Each structure stands twice: as structure tokens, then as C-alpha cells.
Amino acid sequence: MPSRFHPGTPLPKGLDREEVVRLLATTEGSQPADVRDRAILMVLIAYGLRSGEVAGLRLEDLDWEEETLRVRRSKPGRTHHYPLSRGVGQAIVRYLCELRPPRPERTLFLTLNAPLRPLTRDAIGHVVSSRLDRLGITGKRRGPHALRHGAAQHLLDQGLSMKEVGDYLGHRSISATSAYAKVHLGALREVADIDLEGLA
């Protein structure tokens, strides 16, 4: 599969770790939006999910006994299981216990105001973009994809291979992962089996 990015194309910019920390800090309050949005942001930050994947999470996707999170991948059409980290689990538990009412809908994240309904992918995007606007962060990708890029870059910086990052993000091909890595060629050069043609 050819890369969608070509020489001369502006590089997509994800959030760096400092900006991610600042973004998460906007949810440290006790307002309903803060409690729900913190759980959403923790999932996005930890797993680099697409907005549609977060919107598609259901209550049964959380296995508290095995401490795993099941994600149905939208593009590859397959299921991915992640270890449920303590921080993500705590944020979701707080949301479930303090905010989410018992409803027949099995979707994990719901709107805050009546009529209650599942959050859409666009609503997930608004959670991120509105808080980025509040921080005055500009010149970056907007919405959840900024966090997806940031997660990929962070994993590369930690020394993971392109294949490991691709597997984590749910990519089918290395070329898809390379789009995220273009923002930091130094990390790419540490991975011996990657063809850097067109990226340098």
C-alpha cells in the first residue's frame, strides 16, 4: 500500500508530551464534563484510538477481572485487546460510578444532557478540540488524531519498532505507521528495517 504522504507535503503535527499533560489537566475539576472527558482523554492518550473506536466502546468491552479493554478496529475490521492501565481504569470507574446513569444503552460514553444518547465520533472530536482551544494550542492537528500522532511519536521515542507501534495503533502496514513517524526522523533511523526513501 503506498503512503498517503509525499515529499513536500506538510507534516502532520501531533501533540508533544507537555501539551498532552496540559490537555489532561483541563479535566481535573469535578464538573460532569470534567469527569466524563477525563475518561475519554485517558483512553485516547493511552491507546491512540480513533474517535470512532472510542465512540464504539461498550460496557462489555471492559473486562475488570482480566483487566483488559476490547477495541473493535474500524479500519482493519478486527478486534484488539489492550491491558487496562490503572490510570485509565480509575478514570472510567469514576465516570461510571459518579456520572453515567443506569441506561439500556450499552455504549460506554453518553451525552451529559437529556435526552441521553451515545456520543458520536464527532462529539468525541469536540471534547478534544474544545479543550485544545481553551489552552490556545494552535498549528497542530485538531481533535483525537492529534493524540493518536502524539501516542505514536511517544512510542517511537521510547524505542519501540515501527512494527510494534503499528500493531499497537492497529495498522495493517508499515507505511501507515510511517506517516506518524515523519515528525521525528531520528526515531526512524534507529529502526534498521525501515525504508526511509521519501521521508528524509
PDB file of C-alpha atoms in Angstrom, residues 21-166:
ATOM      1  CA  VAL A  21      -0.237  16.820  30.142  1.00  0.00           C
ATOM      2  CA  ARG A  22      -1.709  20.314  29.871  1.00  0.00           C
ATOM      3  CA  LEU A  23      -4.719  18.971  27.981  1.00  0.00           C
ATOM      4  CA  LEU A  24      -5.389  16.314  30.597  1.00  0.00           C
ATOM      5  CA  ALA A  25      -5.046  18.920  33.353  1.00  0.00           C
ATOM      6  CA  THR A  26      -8.113  20.730  31.987  1.00  0.00           C
ATOM      7  CA  THR A  27     -10.207  17.812  33.300  1.00  0.00           C
ATOM      8  CA  GLU A  28      -9.026  17.948  36.908  1.00  0.00           C
ATOM      9  CA  GLY A  29     -12.264  19.546  38.103  1.00  0.00           C
ATOM     10  CA  SER A  30     -15.338  17.827  39.475  1.00  0.00           C
ATOM     11  CA  GLN A  31     -17.877  19.075  36.946  1.00  0.00           C
ATOM     12  CA  PRO A  32     -19.697  16.322  34.997  1.00  0.00           C
ATOM     13  CA  ALA A  33     -17.943  17.303  31.771  1.00  0.00           C
ATOM     14  CA  ASP A  34     -14.567  17.048  33.504  1.00  0.00           C
ATOM     15  CA  VAL A  35     -15.262  13.581  34.895  1.00  0.00           C
ATOM     16  CA  ARG A  36     -16.502  12.182  31.572  1.00  0.00           C
ATOM     17  CA  ASP A  37     -13.960  13.967  29.407  1.00  0.00           C
ATOM     18  CA  ARG A  38     -11.071  12.824  31.586  1.00  0.00           C
ATOM     19  CA  ALA A  39     -12.047   9.201  30.990  1.00  0.00           C
ATOM     20  CA  ILE A  40     -12.318   9.864  27.245  1.00  0.00           C
ATOM     21  CA  LEU A  41      -8.956  11.642  27.086  1.00  0.00           C
ATOM     22  CA  MET A  42      -7.239   8.934  29.143  1.00  0.00           C
ATOM     23  CA  VAL A  43      -8.422   6.292  26.660  1.00  0.00           C
ATOM     24  CA  LEU A  44      -7.300   8.374  23.677  1.00  0.00           C
ATOM     25  CA  ILE A  45      -3.915   9.202  25.188  1.00  0.00           C
ATOM     26  CA  ALA A  46      -3.112   5.705  26.437  1.00  0.00           C
ATOM     27  CA  TYR A  47      -4.127   3.736  23.355  1.00  0.00           C
ATOM     28  CA  GLY A  48      -4.003   6.171  20.433  1.00  0.00           C
ATOM     29  CA  LEU A  49      -7.508   5.207  19.354  1.00  0.00           C
ATOM     30  CA  ARG A  50      -9.523   6.789  16.557  1.00  0.00           C
ATOM     31  CA  SER A  51     -12.567   8.829  17.587  1.00  0.00           C
ATOM     32  CA  GLY A  52     -14.918   6.249  16.066  1.00  0.00           C
ATOM     33  CA  GLU A  53     -13.277   3.481  18.093  1.00  0.00           C
ATOM     34  CA  VAL A  54     -13.815   5.385  21.330  1.00  0.00           C
ATOM     35  CA  ALA A  55     -17.411   6.178  20.375  1.00  0.00           C
ATOM     36  CA  GLY A  56     -17.927   2.456  19.709  1.00  0.00           C
ATOM     37  CA  LEU A  57     -16.779   1.275  23.143  1.00  0.00           C
ATOM     38  CA  ARG A  58     -19.420  -0.641  25.080  1.00  0.00           C
ATOM     39  CA  LEU A  59     -19.737  -1.564  28.737  1.00  0.00           C
ATOM     40  CA  GLU A  60     -18.964  -5.204  27.979  1.00  0.00           C
ATOM     41  CA  ASP A  61     -15.681  -4.204  26.344  1.00  0.00           C
ATOM     42  CA  LEU A  62     -14.285  -3.625  29.830  1.00  0.00           C
ATOM     43  CA  ASP A  63     -13.153  -6.865  31.462  1.00  0.00           C
ATOM     44  CA  TRP A  64     -12.468  -5.839  35.040  1.00  0.00           C
ATOM     45  CA  GLU A  65     -11.451  -9.323  36.119  1.00  0.00           C
ATOM     46  CA  GLU A  66      -8.854  -9.744  33.372  1.00  0.00           C
ATOM     47  CA  GLU A  67      -8.079  -6.004  33.368  1.00  0.00           C
ATOM     48  CA  THR A  68      -8.413  -5.637  29.613  1.00  0.00           C
ATOM     49  CA  LEU A  69     -10.103  -3.269  27.185  1.00  0.00           C
ATOM     50  CA  ARG A  70     -11.533  -4.614  23.932  1.00  0.00           C
ATOM     51  CA  VAL A  71     -11.497  -2.302  20.931  1.00  0.00           C
ATOM     52  CA  ARG A  72     -13.196  -3.018  17.627  1.00  0.00           C
ATOM     53  CA  ARG A  73     -10.885  -1.577  14.993  1.00  0.00           C
ATOM     54  CA  SER A  74     -12.817   0.458  12.452  1.00  0.00           C
ATOM     55  CA  LYS A  75     -10.398   0.262   9.526  1.00  0.00           C
ATOM     56  CA  PRO A  76      -8.918  -3.254   9.686  1.00  0.00           C
ATOM     57  CA  GLY A  77     -12.243  -4.683  10.852  1.00  0.00           C
ATOM     58  CA  ARG A  78     -10.762  -6.661  13.712  1.00  0.00           C
ATOM     59  CA  THR A  79     -10.679  -6.671  17.496  1.00  0.00           C
ATOM     60  CA  HIS A  80      -7.745  -5.583  19.629  1.00  0.00           C
ATOM     61  CA  HIS A  81      -7.304  -6.252  23.358  1.00  0.00           C
ATOM     62  CA  TYR A  82      -5.316  -3.809  25.495  1.00  0.00           C
ATOM     63  CA  PRO A  83      -4.201  -4.149  29.101  1.00  0.00           C
ATOM     64  CA  LEU A  84      -6.364  -1.792  31.133  1.00  0.00           C
ATOM     65  CA  SER A  85      -3.922   0.538  32.856  1.00  0.00           C
ATOM     66  CA  ARG A  86      -4.579   1.691  36.404  1.00  0.00           C
ATOM     67  CA  GLY A  87      -4.993   5.341  35.406  1.00  0.00           C
ATOM     68  CA  VAL A  88      -7.426   4.607  32.590  1.00  0.00           C
ATOM     69  CA  GLY A  89      -9.370   2.164  34.753  1.00  0.00           C
ATOM     70  CA  GLN A  90      -9.683   4.643  37.608  1.00  0.00           C
ATOM     71  CA  ALA A  91     -10.932   7.393  35.287  1.00  0.00           C
ATOM     72  CA  ILE A  92     -13.555   5.092  33.765  1.00  0.00           C
ATOM     73  CA  VAL A  93     -14.672   3.771  37.168  1.00  0.00           C
ATOM     74  CA  ARG A  94     -15.148   7.322  38.425  1.00  0.00           C
ATOM     75  CA  TYR A  95     -17.216   8.167  35.362  1.00  0.00           C
ATOM     76  CA  LEU A  96     -19.355   5.037  35.736  1.00  0.00           C
ATOM     77  CA  CYS A  97     -19.909   5.452  39.488  1.00  0.00           C
ATOM     78  CA  GLU A  98     -20.377   9.214  39.709  1.00  0.00           C
ATOM     79  CA  LEU A  99     -21.908  10.206  36.426  1.00  0.00           C
ATOM     80  CA  ARG A 100     -23.202   7.604  33.996  1.00  0.00           C
ATOM     81  CA  PRO A 101     -26.811   6.727  34.882  1.00  0.00           C
ATOM     82  CA  PRO A 102     -28.093   3.166  34.503  1.00  0.00           C
ATOM     83  CA  ARG A 103     -29.415   3.111  30.967  1.00  0.00           C
ATOM     84  CA  PRO A 104     -30.473   0.439  28.477  1.00  0.00           C
ATOM     85  CA  GLU A 105     -27.814   1.735  26.061  1.00  0.00           C
ATOM     86  CA  ARG A 106     -24.638  -0.310  26.325  1.00  0.00           C
ATOM     87  CA  THR A 107     -22.427   2.382  24.801  1.00  0.00           C
ATOM     88  CA  LEU A 108     -19.806   3.450  27.335  1.00  0.00           C
ATOM     89  CA  PHE A 109     -19.799   7.205  26.792  1.00  0.00           C
ATOM     90  CA  LEU A 110     -23.079   9.125  26.745  1.00  0.00           C
ATOM     91  CA  THR A 111     -24.075  12.758  26.339  1.00  0.00           C
ATOM     92  CA  LEU A 112     -24.437  14.802  29.516  1.00  0.00           C
ATOM     93  CA  ASN A 113     -27.808  16.369  28.823  1.00  0.00           C
ATOM     94  CA  ALA A 114     -31.211  14.871  28.128  1.00  0.00           C
ATOM     95  CA  PRO A 115     -32.134  13.157  26.000  1.00  0.00           C
ATOM     96  CA  LEU A 116     -29.154  10.983  26.890  1.00  0.00           C
ATOM     97  CA  ARG A 117     -27.681   9.192  23.895  1.00  0.00           C
ATOM     98  CA  PRO A 118     -24.374   7.648  22.840  1.00  0.00           C
ATOM     99  CA  LEU A 119     -21.591  10.066  21.981  1.00  0.00           C
ATOM    100  CA  THR A 120     -20.780  10.186  18.279  1.00  0.00           C
ATOM    101  CA  ARG A 121     -17.303  10.284  16.780  1.00  0.00           C
ATOM    102  CA  ASP A 122     -17.844  13.994  16.092  1.00  0.00           C
ATOM    103  CA  ALA A 123     -18.721  14.587  19.737  1.00  0.00           C
ATOM    104  CA  ILE A 124     -15.546  12.778  20.806  1.00  0.00           C
ATOM    105  CA  GLY A 125     -13.630  15.070  18.472  1.00  0.00           C
ATOM    106  CA  HIS A 126     -15.273  18.118  20.010  1.00  0.00           C
ATOM    107  CA  VAL A 127     -14.190  17.025  23.507  1.00  0.00           C
ATOM    108  CA  VAL A 128     -10.566  17.250  22.395  1.00  0.00           C
ATOM    109  CA  SER A 129     -10.714  20.260  20.089  1.00  0.00           C
ATOM    110  CA  SER A 130     -12.686  22.425  22.532  1.00  0.00           C
ATOM    111  CA  ARG A 131     -10.152  21.795  25.284  1.00  0.00           C
ATOM    112  CA  LEU A 132      -7.245  22.488  22.919  1.00  0.00           C
ATOM    113  CA  ASP A 133      -8.925  25.780  22.047  1.00  0.00           C
ATOM    114  CA  ARG A 134      -9.185  26.568  25.745  1.00  0.00           C
ATOM    115  CA  LEU A 135      -5.419  26.107  26.067  1.00  0.00           C
ATOM    116  CA  GLY A 136      -4.716  28.200  22.976  1.00  0.00           C
ATOM    117  CA  ILE A 137      -2.846  25.357  21.272  1.00  0.00           C
ATOM    118  CA  THR A 138      -2.785  26.037  17.538  1.00  0.00           C
ATOM    119  CA  GLY A 139      -0.842  24.896  14.494  1.00  0.00           C
ATOM    120  CA  LYS A 140      -1.389  21.241  15.324  1.00  0.00           C
ATOM    121  CA  ARG A 141      -3.783  18.572  14.160  1.00  0.00           C
ATOM    122  CA  ARG A 142      -7.141  19.089  15.788  1.00  0.00           C
ATOM    123  CA  GLY A 143      -9.106  16.544  17.719  1.00  0.00           C
ATOM    124  CA  PRO A 144      -8.325  12.933  18.652  1.00  0.00           C
ATOM    125  CA  HIS A 145      -5.920  12.403  15.758  1.00  0.00           C
ATOM    126  CA  ALA A 146      -3.527  14.851  17.412  1.00  0.00           C
ATOM    127  CA  LEU A 147      -3.408  12.462  20.365  1.00  0.00           C
ATOM    128  CA  ARG A 148      -3.004   9.474  18.056  1.00  0.00           C
ATOM    129  CA  HIS A 149       0.010  11.104  16.437  1.00  0.00           C
ATOM    130  CA  GLY A 150       1.360  12.016  19.852  1.00  0.00           C
ATOM    131  CA  ALA A 151       0.952   8.444  21.108  1.00  0.00           C
ATOM    132  CA  ALA A 152       2.791   7.067  18.066  1.00  0.00           C
ATOM    133  CA  GLN A 153       5.647   9.514  18.476  1.00  0.00           C
ATOM    134  CA  HIS A 154       5.933   8.772  22.183  1.00  0.00           C
ATOM    135  CA  LEU A 155       6.184   5.034  21.493  1.00  0.00           C
ATOM    136  CA  LEU A 156       8.894   5.638  18.880  1.00  0.00           C
ATOM    137  CA  ASP A 157      10.786   7.856  21.290  1.00  0.00           C
ATOM    138  CA  GLN A 158      10.651   5.039  23.835  1.00  0.00           C
ATOM    139  CA  GLY A 159      12.459   2.773  21.382  1.00  0.00           C
ATOM    140  CA  LEU A 160       9.618   0.647  20.009  1.00  0.00           C
ATOM    141  CA  SER A 161       9.998  -0.566  16.451  1.00  0.00           C
ATOM    142  CA  MET A 162       7.751   0.616  13.648  1.00  0.00           C
ATOM    143  CA  LYS A 163       6.020  -2.763  13.595  1.00  0.00           C
ATOM    144  CA  GLU A 164       5.385  -2.632  17.342  1.00  0.00           C
ATOM    145  CA  VAL A 165       3.923   0.859  17.050  1.00  0.00           C
ATOM    146  CA  GLY A 166       1.838  -0.206  14.061  1.00  0.00           C
TER     147      GLY A 166
END
